[in-house]
Short mmCIF file of C-alpha atoms in Angstrom, two decimals:
data_model
loop_
_atom_site.label_atom_id
_atom_site.label_comp_id
_atom_site.label_asym_id
_atom_site.label_seq_id
_atom_site.Cartn_x
_atom_site.Cartn_y
_atom_site.Cartn_z
CA MET D 1 118.93 -41.77 140.82
CA LEU D 2 118.17 -38.33 142.60
CA LYS D 3 120.81 -36.20 143.98
CA TYR D 4 120.49 -33.37 146.45
CA PHE D 5 122.58 -30.45 147.23
CA PRO D 6 122.12 -27.52 149.76
CA LEU D 7 122.31 -23.98 147.99
CA GLY D 8 122.87 -22.13 151.10
CA ASP D 9 120.50 -22.54 154.21
CA SER D 10 116.96 -21.46 152.65
CA ALA D 11 117.26 -23.65 149.31
CA PHE D 12 118.68 -26.68 147.98
CA LEU D 13 118.71 -28.78 144.47
CA ILE D 14 117.10 -32.03 143.29
CA LYS D 15 119.09 -33.18 140.73
CA ALA D 16 117.49 -35.40 138.29
CA GLY D 17 119.94 -35.91 135.60
CA ASN D 18 123.28 -34.43 133.56
CA ASP D 19 121.60 -33.59 130.56
CA ILE D 20 118.78 -31.50 128.57
CA SER D 21 116.64 -34.37 127.50
CA LEU D 22 113.10 -34.92 127.19
CA ASN D 23 113.77 -38.02 129.57
CA THR D 24 115.24 -35.71 132.44
CA HIS D 25 112.69 -32.79 131.43
CA LEU D 26 110.06 -35.48 132.49
CA LYS D 27 111.40 -36.52 135.67
CA ILE D 28 111.58 -32.84 136.75
CA LYS D 29 108.43 -32.10 135.54
CA SER D 30 106.80 -35.05 137.55
CA ILE D 31 108.73 -34.24 140.61
CA THR D 32 108.08 -30.49 140.56
CA ASP D 33 104.06 -31.71 140.42
CA LYS D 34 104.29 -34.38 143.04
CA ILE D 35 105.88 -32.19 145.38
CA LYS D 36 103.06 -28.98 144.67
CA ASP D 37 100.80 -31.57 145.19
CA GLU D 38 101.94 -32.34 149.03
CA ASN D 39 101.85 -28.68 150.05
CA ILE D 40 104.68 -29.31 152.55
CA ASP D 41 104.58 -26.85 155.08
CA GLY D 42 107.71 -24.60 154.66
CA ILE D 43 108.37 -24.81 151.10
CA ILE D 44 108.16 -21.53 149.61
CA GLU D 45 108.03 -22.21 146.02
CA LEU D 46 109.95 -24.69 143.42
CA THR D 47 111.62 -23.34 140.22
CA PRO D 48 112.17 -26.28 137.77
CA ALA D 49 115.02 -25.81 135.43
CA TYR D 50 116.60 -28.16 132.91
CA ASN D 51 117.73 -30.99 134.98
CA GLU D 52 117.30 -29.46 138.48
CA ILE D 53 114.73 -28.36 140.53
CA LEU D 54 115.43 -25.19 143.11
CA VAL D 55 113.37 -25.69 146.51
CA SER D 56 113.08 -22.56 148.29
CA TYR D 57 111.94 -23.02 151.82
CA ASN D 58 111.69 -21.24 155.11
CA PRO D 59 114.57 -22.20 157.62
CA LEU D 60 112.63 -21.22 160.51
CA LYS D 61 110.16 -23.60 160.07
CA ILE D 62 111.79 -26.76 158.40
CA ASN D 63 115.55 -27.65 157.73
CA TYR D 64 117.09 -29.29 154.93
CA VAL D 65 117.18 -32.81 156.88
CA GLY D 66 113.58 -32.58 157.45
CA LEU D 67 113.06 -31.53 154.20
CA LEU D 68 114.84 -34.32 152.31
CA GLU D 69 113.18 -37.17 154.42
CA LYS D 70 109.78 -35.83 152.74
CA ILE D 71 110.91 -35.23 149.46
CA LYS D 72 112.86 -38.69 149.12
CA SER D 73 109.67 -40.23 150.26
CA ILE D 74 107.91 -38.50 147.63
CA ALA D 75 110.20 -38.31 144.77
CA GLU D 76 112.24 -41.54 144.81
CA ASP D 77 109.52 -44.00 144.01
CA LEU D 78 107.62 -41.85 141.69
CA ILE D 79 107.08 -43.57 138.45
CA ILE D 80 108.22 -41.40 135.74
CA THR D 81 106.87 -43.60 132.68
CA GLU D 82 103.06 -42.52 133.68
CA ILE D 83 103.63 -39.30 131.72
CA THR D 84 100.64 -37.89 130.55
CA LYS D 85 99.92 -35.75 127.40
CA PRO D 86 100.64 -31.90 127.72
CA ASP D 87 98.84 -29.22 126.71
CA LEU D 88 99.72 -27.74 123.41
CA ILE D 89 99.41 -23.89 123.10
CA TYR D 90 99.01 -21.91 119.48
CA ILE D 91 101.16 -18.80 119.38
CA PRO D 92 100.02 -16.70 116.40
CA VAL D 93 102.96 -15.20 114.70
CA CYS D 94 102.61 -12.88 111.81
CA TYR D 95 106.01 -13.30 109.63
CA GLU D 96 105.19 -10.36 107.01
CA SER D 97 108.37 -8.15 106.55
CA GLU D 98 107.41 -5.53 108.92
CA PHE D 99 108.04 -7.93 111.75
CA SER D 100 110.57 -10.03 110.20
CA PRO D 101 113.64 -7.90 109.56
CA ASP D 102 116.43 -11.29 109.34
CA ILE D 103 114.10 -13.53 107.71
CA GLU D 104 116.32 -13.26 104.83
CA ILE D 105 119.53 -13.63 106.58
CA VAL D 106 118.19 -17.18 108.13
CA ALA D 107 116.99 -18.10 104.56
CA GLU D 108 120.27 -17.19 102.59
CA ARG D 109 122.20 -18.85 105.20
CA ASN D 110 120.25 -22.15 105.05
CA ASN D 111 119.87 -22.21 101.23
CA LEU D 112 116.16 -21.59 101.43
CA THR D 113 113.52 -19.11 100.94
CA ALA D 114 111.75 -16.96 103.41
CA LYS D 115 108.54 -18.91 102.91
CA GLU D 116 110.28 -22.28 103.50
CA VAL D 117 111.92 -20.99 106.87
CA ILE D 118 108.25 -20.14 107.74
CA GLN D 119 106.93 -23.16 106.93
CA ILE D 120 109.92 -25.02 108.94
CA HIS D 121 109.55 -22.71 112.20
CA CYS D 122 105.74 -23.77 112.26
CA SER D 123 106.34 -27.36 111.53
CA VAL D 124 106.99 -28.71 114.80
CA ASP D 125 105.66 -28.74 118.60
CA TYR D 126 108.32 -26.97 120.64
CA LEU D 127 108.63 -28.53 124.40
CA VAL D 128 108.87 -25.74 127.01
CA TYR D 129 111.90 -27.00 129.13
CA MET D 130 111.84 -24.29 131.53
CA LEU D 131 111.41 -20.25 131.99
CA GLY D 132 114.13 -17.77 132.85
CA PHE D 133 116.58 -15.32 131.94
CA THR D 134 113.42 -12.48 132.10
CA PRO D 135 110.08 -12.80 133.23
CA GLY D 136 107.97 -15.05 130.92
CA PHE D 137 110.90 -15.99 128.55
CA CYS D 138 110.77 -20.02 127.80
CA TYR D 139 113.38 -22.17 126.86
CA LEU D 140 112.19 -24.23 123.78
CA GLY D 141 113.64 -27.54 122.33
CA GLY D 142 113.08 -28.98 119.20
CA MET D 143 113.52 -26.47 116.40
CA SER D 144 114.77 -27.77 113.06
CA GLU D 145 118.46 -27.76 112.30
CA GLN D 146 117.63 -26.55 108.80
CA ILE D 147 117.24 -23.11 110.03
CA THR D 148 119.88 -22.72 112.65
CA THR D 149 121.37 -19.16 112.33
CA PRO D 150 123.94 -17.55 114.48
CA ARG D 151 123.10 -14.48 116.69
CA LYS D 152 123.57 -10.77 115.26
CA GLU D 153 127.30 -9.37 115.65
CA ASN D 154 125.52 -6.15 116.78
CA PRO D 155 122.84 -6.66 119.24
CA ARG D 156 119.98 -4.65 118.76
CA ASN D 157 119.37 -2.13 121.82
CA LYS D 158 115.69 -2.75 121.92
CA ILE D 159 113.42 -5.62 120.99
CA GLU D 160 109.89 -5.18 121.16
CA ALA D 161 107.86 -8.05 123.17
CA GLY D 162 106.29 -10.43 121.35
CA SER D 163 109.19 -10.60 118.89
CA VAL D 164 110.14 -14.00 117.55
CA GLY D 165 113.57 -14.96 116.67
CA ILE D 166 116.56 -17.47 116.24
CA ALA D 167 119.60 -17.78 118.07
CA GLY D 168 122.06 -20.56 116.82
CA ASN D 169 119.77 -23.71 117.21
CA GLN D 170 117.22 -21.97 119.61
CA THR D 171 113.88 -20.36 118.83
CA GLY D 172 112.29 -17.91 121.18
CA ILE D 173 109.93 -15.04 121.99
CA TYR D 174 110.56 -11.99 123.55
CA PRO D 175 108.03 -11.50 126.55
CA VAL D 176 109.49 -8.02 127.61
CA ASP D 177 111.13 -5.32 125.85
CA SER D 178 114.79 -5.95 125.97
CA PRO D 179 118.04 -5.45 124.01
CA GLY D 180 119.01 -8.66 122.55
CA GLY D 181 121.13 -10.41 119.40
CA TRP D 182 118.42 -12.69 117.97
CA GLN D 183 117.51 -13.10 114.34
CA LEU D 184 113.97 -11.80 113.97
CA ILE D 185 111.60 -13.53 111.95
CA GLY D 186 108.18 -12.78 113.22
CA LYS D 187 106.12 -11.16 116.05
CA THR D 188 103.34 -12.41 118.01
CA PRO D 189 100.19 -10.01 119.04
CA LEU D 190 100.03 -12.54 122.19
CA LYS D 191 101.48 -11.06 125.45
CA LEU D 192 103.21 -13.77 127.14
CA PHE D 193 103.37 -11.80 130.33
CA ASP D 194 101.30 -9.12 131.52
CA PRO D 195 101.74 -8.40 135.52
CA GLU D 196 98.26 -6.86 135.58
CA ARG D 197 96.27 -9.87 133.83
CA ASN D 198 95.12 -13.23 135.38
CA PRO D 199 97.21 -15.61 135.01
CA GLU D 200 99.97 -13.40 134.62
CA PHE D 201 101.86 -15.81 132.15
CA LEU D 202 100.19 -17.79 129.39
CA ILE D 203 102.94 -20.41 129.17
CA GLU D 204 104.50 -22.66 131.85
CA ALA D 205 107.19 -25.30 131.78
CA GLY D 206 106.13 -28.56 130.14
CA ASN D 207 103.54 -27.02 127.66
CA TYR D 208 104.54 -27.64 124.06
CA ILE D 209 103.56 -24.78 121.93
CA ARG D 210 103.28 -24.66 118.11
CA PHE D 211 103.58 -21.13 115.98
CA ALA D 212 100.74 -20.38 113.79
CA PRO D 213 100.99 -17.82 110.95
CA VAL D 214 98.91 -15.27 110.50
CA SER D 215 98.46 -12.20 108.10
CA LYS D 216 98.94 -8.52 109.32
CA VAL D 217 95.38 -8.22 109.16
CA GLU D 218 94.76 -11.20 111.72
CA TYR D 219 97.56 -9.95 113.67
CA ASP D 220 95.91 -6.49 114.31
CA LYS D 221 92.60 -8.27 114.98
CA ILE D 222 94.18 -10.33 117.73
CA LEU D 223 96.02 -7.34 119.06
CA ALA D 224 93.11 -5.56 119.50
CA GLU D 225 91.24 -8.58 121.25
CA VAL D 226 94.46 -9.05 123.53
CA ALA D 227 94.09 -5.24 124.41
CA ASN D 228 90.43 -5.63 125.28
CA ASN D 229 90.90 -8.90 127.53
CA GLU D 230 88.71 -10.49 124.76
CA TYR D 231 91.35 -13.38 123.02
CA ARG D 232 90.89 -16.90 123.82
CA LEU D 233 93.90 -18.89 123.83
CA LYS D 234 93.72 -21.68 121.39
CA LYS D 235 95.04 -24.62 123.20
CA GLU D 236 94.60 -28.43 122.95
CA ARG D 237 94.16 -29.59 126.45
CA GLY D 238 96.50 -32.74 127.46
CA ASN D 239 95.29 -34.82 130.27
CA GLY D 240 98.46 -33.61 132.39
CA MET H 1 94.59 9.78 152.81
CA ALA H 2 98.21 10.67 154.29
CA LYS H 3 100.94 11.66 151.60
CA ILE H 4 104.63 12.35 151.37
CA LYS H 5 106.23 14.50 148.50
CA THR H 6 109.54 13.82 147.28
CA ILE H 7 111.73 17.08 147.02
CA LYS H 8 114.91 15.16 145.88
CA SER H 9 114.99 11.72 144.46
CA GLY H 10 118.47 10.55 146.29
CA ILE H 11 120.73 8.18 144.03
CA GLN H 12 118.38 5.27 144.26
CA THR H 13 115.08 5.20 146.19
CA THR H 14 112.80 2.55 145.70
CA VAL H 15 109.77 1.20 147.47
CA GLN H 16 110.56 -2.63 148.63
CA ASP H 17 109.07 -5.13 151.05
CA THR H 18 110.08 -8.72 151.63
CA GLY H 19 109.68 -9.68 148.05
CA ARG H 20 107.66 -11.05 145.35
CA TRP H 21 107.87 -14.95 145.99
CA GLY H 22 105.79 -17.61 144.05
CA TYR H 23 106.71 -16.72 140.70
CA GLN H 24 110.53 -17.85 139.74
CA GLN H 25 109.32 -20.69 137.76
CA TYR H 26 108.03 -18.47 135.33
CA GLY H 27 111.65 -16.24 135.32
CA MET H 28 110.16 -13.44 137.48
CA PRO H 29 112.99 -12.10 140.04
CA VAL H 30 111.83 -12.11 143.45
CA SER H 31 113.34 -8.42 144.53
CA GLY H 32 112.39 -7.12 147.93
CA ALA H 33 114.65 -5.39 150.20
CA MET H 34 118.22 -5.85 149.94
CA ASP H 35 118.70 -5.74 153.86
CA THR H 36 115.66 -7.58 155.14
CA TYR H 37 116.48 -7.05 158.51
CA SER H 38 116.59 -3.59 158.57
CA LEU H 39 113.45 -3.37 156.44
CA GLN H 40 111.53 -5.19 159.45
CA LEU H 41 113.17 -3.65 162.35
CA ALA H 42 112.08 -0.41 160.80
CA ASN H 43 108.47 -1.66 160.45
CA LYS H 44 108.33 -2.90 163.88
CA LEU H 45 109.59 0.67 165.42
CA VAL H 46 106.33 2.15 163.67
CA GLY H 47 103.88 -0.88 164.69
CA ASN H 48 103.57 -2.17 161.04
CA ASN H 49 103.38 -5.59 159.97
CA LEU H 50 107.04 -6.62 159.58
CA ASN H 51 106.72 -7.45 155.78
CA GLU H 52 105.31 -4.04 154.84
CA ALA H 53 107.01 -1.82 152.25
CA CYS H 54 109.37 0.71 152.81
CA LEU H 55 111.51 3.16 150.83
CA GLU H 56 115.13 1.81 150.43
CA ALA H 57 117.43 4.44 150.12
CA THR H 58 120.86 3.82 148.59
CA ILE H 59 124.27 5.88 149.22
CA ASN H 60 122.70 9.15 148.94
CA GLY H 61 119.21 9.71 150.43
CA PRO H 62 116.10 11.80 149.21
CA THR H 63 114.31 14.70 150.48
CA ILE H 64 110.62 13.94 151.47
CA GLN H 65 108.14 16.31 152.74
CA PHE H 66 105.24 14.90 154.84
CA GLU H 67 101.71 16.37 154.05
CA GLU H 68 100.25 14.58 157.53
CA ASP H 69 101.13 14.08 160.90
CA ILE H 70 102.77 10.56 160.85
CA TYR H 71 105.23 8.29 162.55
CA ILE H 72 108.43 6.88 160.77
CA SER H 73 111.55 5.25 161.47
CA LEU H 74 114.62 5.06 160.11
CA CYS H 75 116.90 1.77 159.87
CA GLY H 76 120.35 0.61 158.23
CA ALA H 77 122.96 2.94 156.82
CA ASN H 78 123.55 6.34 158.76
CA MET H 79 123.41 8.75 156.19
CA GLN H 80 122.96 11.60 158.68
CA ALA H 81 119.27 11.74 158.77
CA LYS H 82 117.61 15.21 159.60
CA ILE H 83 113.96 16.46 160.01
CA ASN H 84 113.93 20.13 159.28
CA ASN H 85 117.59 20.13 159.17
CA ALA H 86 118.05 19.05 162.68
CA GLU H 87 119.68 15.73 163.17
CA VAL H 88 117.44 13.26 164.36
CA GLU H 89 117.99 9.48 165.88
CA MET H 90 117.83 6.54 163.85
CA TYR H 91 116.48 3.20 165.21
CA LYS H 92 113.57 4.82 167.23
CA THR H 93 109.94 5.80 166.49
CA LEU H 94 109.89 9.50 165.25
CA ALA H 95 106.67 11.53 165.18
CA VAL H 96 106.52 13.87 162.23
CA LYS H 97 104.26 16.69 161.55
CA THR H 98 102.62 18.18 158.48
CA GLY H 99 105.11 20.15 156.41
CA ASP H 100 108.03 18.61 158.11
CA ILE H 101 111.18 17.71 156.07
CA LEU H 102 113.28 14.68 156.11
CA SER H 103 116.69 14.80 154.33
CA PHE H 104 119.75 13.22 154.45
CA GLY H 105 123.66 14.34 154.73
CA GLU H 106 126.79 12.22 154.17
CA LEU H 107 127.11 8.46 154.42
CA ILE H 108 128.62 7.29 157.93
CA ASN H 109 128.37 3.85 157.52
CA GLY H 110 126.40 1.09 155.57
CA SER H 111 124.81 2.02 152.15
CA ARG H 112 120.91 1.54 152.48
CA THR H 113 118.62 3.15 154.58
CA TYR H 114 115.16 1.84 155.18
CA ILE H 115 112.49 4.42 155.81
CA ALA H 116 109.34 2.99 157.33
CA PHE H 117 105.99 4.89 157.60
CA SER H 118 103.52 4.00 160.16
CA GLY H 119 100.47 2.23 157.98
CA GLY H 120 102.66 1.25 155.27
CA ILE H 121 103.07 2.66 151.50
CA LYS H 122 100.05 2.33 149.47
CA VAL H 123 101.22 1.31 146.06
CA PRO H 124 99.50 -1.52 144.16
CA VAL H 125 100.03 -5.11 145.16
CA ILE H 126 101.59 -6.43 141.93
CA MET H 127 102.01 -10.38 142.23
CA GLY H 128 101.72 -10.35 145.49
CA SER H 129 104.18 -7.79 146.56
CA LYS H 130 104.77 -4.10 146.52
CA SER H 131 108.44 -4.45 145.57
CA THR H 132 110.07 -2.41 142.63
CA TYR H 133 111.43 -4.64 140.24
CA LEU H 134 113.71 -1.96 138.51
CA ARG H 135 115.04 -4.10 135.06
CA GLY H 136 111.23 -5.04 134.61
CA ASN H 137 109.59 -1.81 135.44
CA ILE H 138 107.28 -3.78 137.69
CA GLY H 139 105.76 -3.18 141.38
CA GLY H 140 106.59 0.08 143.65
CA LEU H 141 105.81 3.43 142.01
CA ASN H 142 105.09 2.58 138.33
CA GLY H 143 108.01 0.12 138.26
CA ARG H 144 110.66 3.07 138.74
CA GLN H 145 112.91 4.86 141.44
CA LEU H 146 111.48 7.82 142.95
CA LYS H 147 111.97 11.05 141.12
CA ALA H 148 111.57 14.70 142.57
CA GLY H 149 107.72 15.39 142.32
CA ASP H 150 106.63 12.30 142.95
CA GLU H 151 103.75 11.71 145.77
CA LEU H 152 103.42 8.41 147.77
CA GLU H 153 100.09 7.65 149.59
CA ILE H 154 100.84 6.54 153.16
CA GLY H 155 98.20 4.33 154.86
CA ASN H 156 96.22 5.52 157.56
CA SER H 157 97.13 3.66 160.90
CA SER H 158 94.18 4.12 163.32
CA ASP H 159 96.69 3.20 166.41
CA GLU H 160 99.29 5.44 167.31
CA PRO H 161 102.24 3.50 167.80
CA GLU H 162 104.04 3.38 170.60
CA ILE H 163 107.21 5.09 170.89
CA LYS H 164 110.09 2.42 170.87
CA LYS H 165 113.78 2.65 170.40
CA ALA H 166 115.76 -0.49 169.17
CA THR H 167 118.17 -2.05 171.92
CA SER H 168 121.92 -1.49 171.33
CA SER H 169 122.07 -5.09 170.36
CA GLN H 170 119.63 -4.71 167.45
CA ILE H 171 121.74 -2.41 165.99
CA PRO H 172 124.02 -3.59 163.32
CA ASP H 173 127.62 -1.99 163.39
CA TYR H 174 128.41 -1.51 159.81
CA LYS H 175 132.38 -1.45 158.64
CA ASP H 176 134.01 -1.45 155.09
CA SER H 177 134.66 -4.79 155.45
CA PHE H 178 133.03 -8.00 156.36
CA THR H 179 133.44 -11.73 156.77
CA ALA H 180 130.53 -13.21 155.32
CA ARG H 181 129.63 -17.10 156.06
CA ILE H 182 129.12 -19.42 153.44
CA ILE H 183 127.83 -22.92 152.59
CA ALA H 184 129.60 -24.80 150.22
CA GLY H 185 127.78 -24.81 146.80
CA PRO H 186 127.10 -27.51 144.38
CA GLU H 187 129.52 -26.60 141.97
CA SER H 188 132.45 -26.11 144.33
CA GLY H 189 134.15 -29.31 142.90
CA TYR H 190 134.27 -27.21 139.64
CA PHE H 191 137.54 -25.26 140.82
CA THR H 192 141.03 -26.41 141.32
CA LEU H 193 142.21 -26.55 144.84
CA ASN H 194 144.40 -23.56 144.36
CA GLY H 195 140.83 -21.89 143.09
CA LEU H 196 139.17 -22.77 146.20
CA GLU H 197 142.00 -21.59 148.41
CA LYS H 198 141.74 -18.20 146.91
CA PHE H 199 138.19 -18.18 147.54
CA LEU H 200 138.44 -19.12 151.02
CA TYR H 201 141.60 -17.26 151.92
CA SER H 202 142.02 -13.79 150.04
CA GLU H 203 140.15 -10.65 150.67
CA PHE H 204 138.21 -9.45 147.65
CA GLU H 205 136.80 -5.64 146.81
CA LEU H 206 133.18 -4.91 145.78
CA SER H 207 133.95 -3.53 142.06
CA ASP H 208 131.86 -0.77 140.65
CA GLN H 209 129.72 -3.48 139.07
CA CYS H 210 127.37 -4.00 142.40
CA ASP H 211 123.53 -3.14 142.15
CA ARG H 212 120.69 -4.69 143.28
CA MET H 213 120.89 -7.58 140.82
CA GLY H 214 124.44 -8.53 142.11
CA TYR H 215 127.79 -7.75 143.24
CA ARG H 216 130.97 -8.38 141.20
CA LEU H 217 134.04 -9.11 143.43
CA SER H 218 137.48 -7.90 142.40
CA GLY H 219 140.81 -9.65 143.60
CA ALA H 220 142.16 -13.08 143.16
CA LYS H 221 140.94 -14.94 140.21
CA ILE H 222 139.33 -18.35 141.19
CA GLU H 223 140.36 -21.04 138.65
CA HIS H 224 137.84 -23.57 137.30
CA LYS H 225 139.37 -26.99 136.75
CA SER H 226 138.15 -27.10 132.86
CA THR H 227 134.39 -25.81 132.13
CA ALA H 228 132.95 -22.68 133.75
CA GLU H 229 129.49 -23.57 132.34
CA ILE H 230 126.67 -25.43 133.75
CA ILE H 231 123.43 -26.06 132.37
CA SER H 232 121.18 -23.11 133.47
CA SER H 233 119.67 -23.72 136.88
CA GLY H 234 118.14 -22.22 139.97
CA ILE H 235 119.79 -19.36 141.97
CA THR H 236 118.91 -17.84 145.06
CA PHE H 237 119.71 -14.86 147.29
CA GLY H 238 123.43 -15.05 147.88
CA SER H 239 124.58 -17.66 145.47
CA VAL H 240 128.22 -16.86 144.60
CA GLN H 241 128.71 -17.76 140.70
CA VAL H 242 131.97 -17.71 139.35
CA PRO H 243 131.98 -17.30 135.40
CA MET H 244 135.35 -17.56 133.17
CA HIS H 245 136.94 -14.56 134.04
CA GLY H 246 137.46 -15.88 137.56
CA GLU H 247 135.44 -13.07 139.52
CA SER H 248 132.90 -14.11 141.94
CA ILE H 249 129.40 -12.78 141.45
CA ILE H 250 127.23 -12.71 144.36
CA MET H 251 123.50 -12.73 143.66
CA MET H 252 121.25 -10.16 145.37
CA ALA H 253 117.70 -9.03 145.50
CA ASP H 254 116.82 -8.59 142.01
CA ARG H 255 118.84 -11.49 140.78
CA GLN H 256 117.80 -13.46 137.57
CA THR H 257 115.99 -16.70 138.49
CA THR H 258 118.29 -19.04 136.84
CA GLY H 259 121.97 -18.96 136.01
CA GLY H 260 124.51 -20.65 134.36
CA TYR H 261 127.89 -20.52 136.00
CA PRO H 262 128.93 -22.96 138.41
CA ARG H 263 127.69 -22.20 142.07
CA ILE H 264 130.82 -22.14 144.06
CA ALA H 265 129.02 -21.34 147.60
CA ASN H 266 126.02 -19.41 148.94
CA VAL H 267 125.87 -16.88 151.62
CA ILE H 268 124.17 -17.54 154.50
CA SER H 269 120.82 -15.89 155.27
CA ALA H 270 121.70 -13.90 158.37
CA ASP H 271 125.08 -12.50 156.67
CA LEU H 272 122.86 -11.04 153.43
CA SER H 273 121.71 -8.38 155.53
CA TYR H 274 125.41 -6.98 156.14
CA ILE H 275 126.15 -7.69 152.55
CA ALA H 276 123.48 -5.62 151.55
CA GLN H 277 124.98 -2.68 153.45
CA LEU H 278 128.42 -2.73 151.75
CA LYS H 279 129.22 -0.68 148.78
CA PRO H 280 132.04 -0.51 145.93
CA GLY H 281 135.47 -0.63 147.24
CA ASP H 282 134.40 -2.39 150.61
CA LYS H 283 136.11 -5.39 151.16
CA ILE H 284 134.86 -8.88 151.88
CA ARG H 285 136.10 -12.23 153.07
CA PHE H 286 134.20 -15.91 153.09
CA GLU H 287 134.47 -17.99 155.86
CA GLU H 288 132.86 -21.57 155.61
CA VAL H 289 130.17 -23.02 157.94
CA LYS H 290 128.12 -25.92 158.13
CA LEU H 291 124.07 -26.05 157.65
CA ASP H 292 123.38 -26.23 161.20
CA VAL H 293 125.60 -23.28 162.11
CA ALA H 294 123.76 -20.98 159.65
CA TYR H 295 120.45 -22.10 160.87
CA LYS H 296 121.43 -21.10 164.60
CA ILE H 297 122.92 -17.79 163.45
CA LEU H 298 119.64 -17.13 161.59
CA LYS H 299 117.65 -17.87 164.77
CA VAL H 300 119.56 -15.89 166.90
CA GLN H 301 119.02 -13.04 164.33
CA ARG H 302 115.43 -13.41 164.21
CA ASN H 303 115.15 -13.74 168.01
CA LEU H 304 117.25 -10.33 168.14
CA LEU H 305 114.50 -8.91 165.93
CA ASN H 306 111.61 -9.97 168.01
CA GLN H 307 113.07 -8.60 171.25
CA ASP H 308 111.24 -5.44 172.64
#
């Protein structure tokens, strides 16, 4: 059952559940895609999150009541079971010491070796639930509890874009240079976000990503390819 | 190509248009003018497209020299604008000559002045917008605020704009206290009755933690029933979030795309332009209205802007 809430006079929310789960995510994803397909005049953009979609609209063109009528007829009868196989994107990550200042902390805390931490980190496909926080930051689901590690007590003032870290039971990639308290275990040579590139963002909500370990030599090679716009993203196309 | 040169930067002067829409799903903030009404009126007075970029000056304006004869207009906060040290009128088309210097004095009212240039500002369009997103170092002039010595290119407009003056009803009257009309938020039920009453019937003060991203208000603490967290979800311009500390935060132009605190209310679109003109120490109250009232007020504001 979907619920609707105005958020002021220029946006409203579609709520598809009360939890962070694959089931709720699939509802959000299919409703978002469906509304986008309809190209409803007056809708400016859709911002899907874990369990809600923010619909931004131009109130001088269409109002909440008018929009609800259209959205309900599209979204309420949507059959969610027909979810297609999503895209899987490979993210090369170099876990060598230069880029993994905190990997021993993660290993010790979980009674593992650094090598095992890497294996575990690369062993699952992570679902991109949503993007937010900073441009291009992906909220990933699926990290193994075996490598859970709390944030650093003293956050770093600057973490370089591309750094891969763990915070609690979450893992993520810093898309832009920013301060942060995540335990850093590696770095990707890819630019998740580049305002000068088309497309600007490599990943979108609903994708799966898998971390693929690379050596420093491969890292440098990919880095150069990325800089020259020659890198081809490894992607398994779903039918979504 | 016409140019302007920055002699003094002012506290925070940035290039802004009506925002970078369409990328919030990727976590990209919208940015854009804090006070869209003043930006659009300023553009109108120099014959620009209403959504063209202007300079947004904050509290203390810049000093700018013109390197070509062009037209400008000034809307929003009154900062005692001067051309060649002689005070000039705001809210009208002003012809400036090569070598003229625009400067500002003391802040008389409001907090943000929009400077429109005939032909607009020539900075690259990044993801559909010229707006500066300061925290992300994106857009505007190299992603940052102006500094002394910066040069900006101004578009050549082929037609001379007709000299226009805003009508008195088009000119807002800024005070240092304001009652913002709000629509109840999706999590208004997260607060105690006492908390909601405090929100609706007390006066709050803008704290020092007010910038383009958001305004934190000090005053009565708004009590939650139990939790002060929600599953991270979308927020919009004017969303009011209340974290555990009980102080409201109004989300402004450079807000993040999502937030994790209960959304108690949302300021109506028409009143955002007034809130954008408040500054730390100013007072604010909230008054609940229904959606149809908010739409009506917005239409009135839009008609006012379209008036000649």
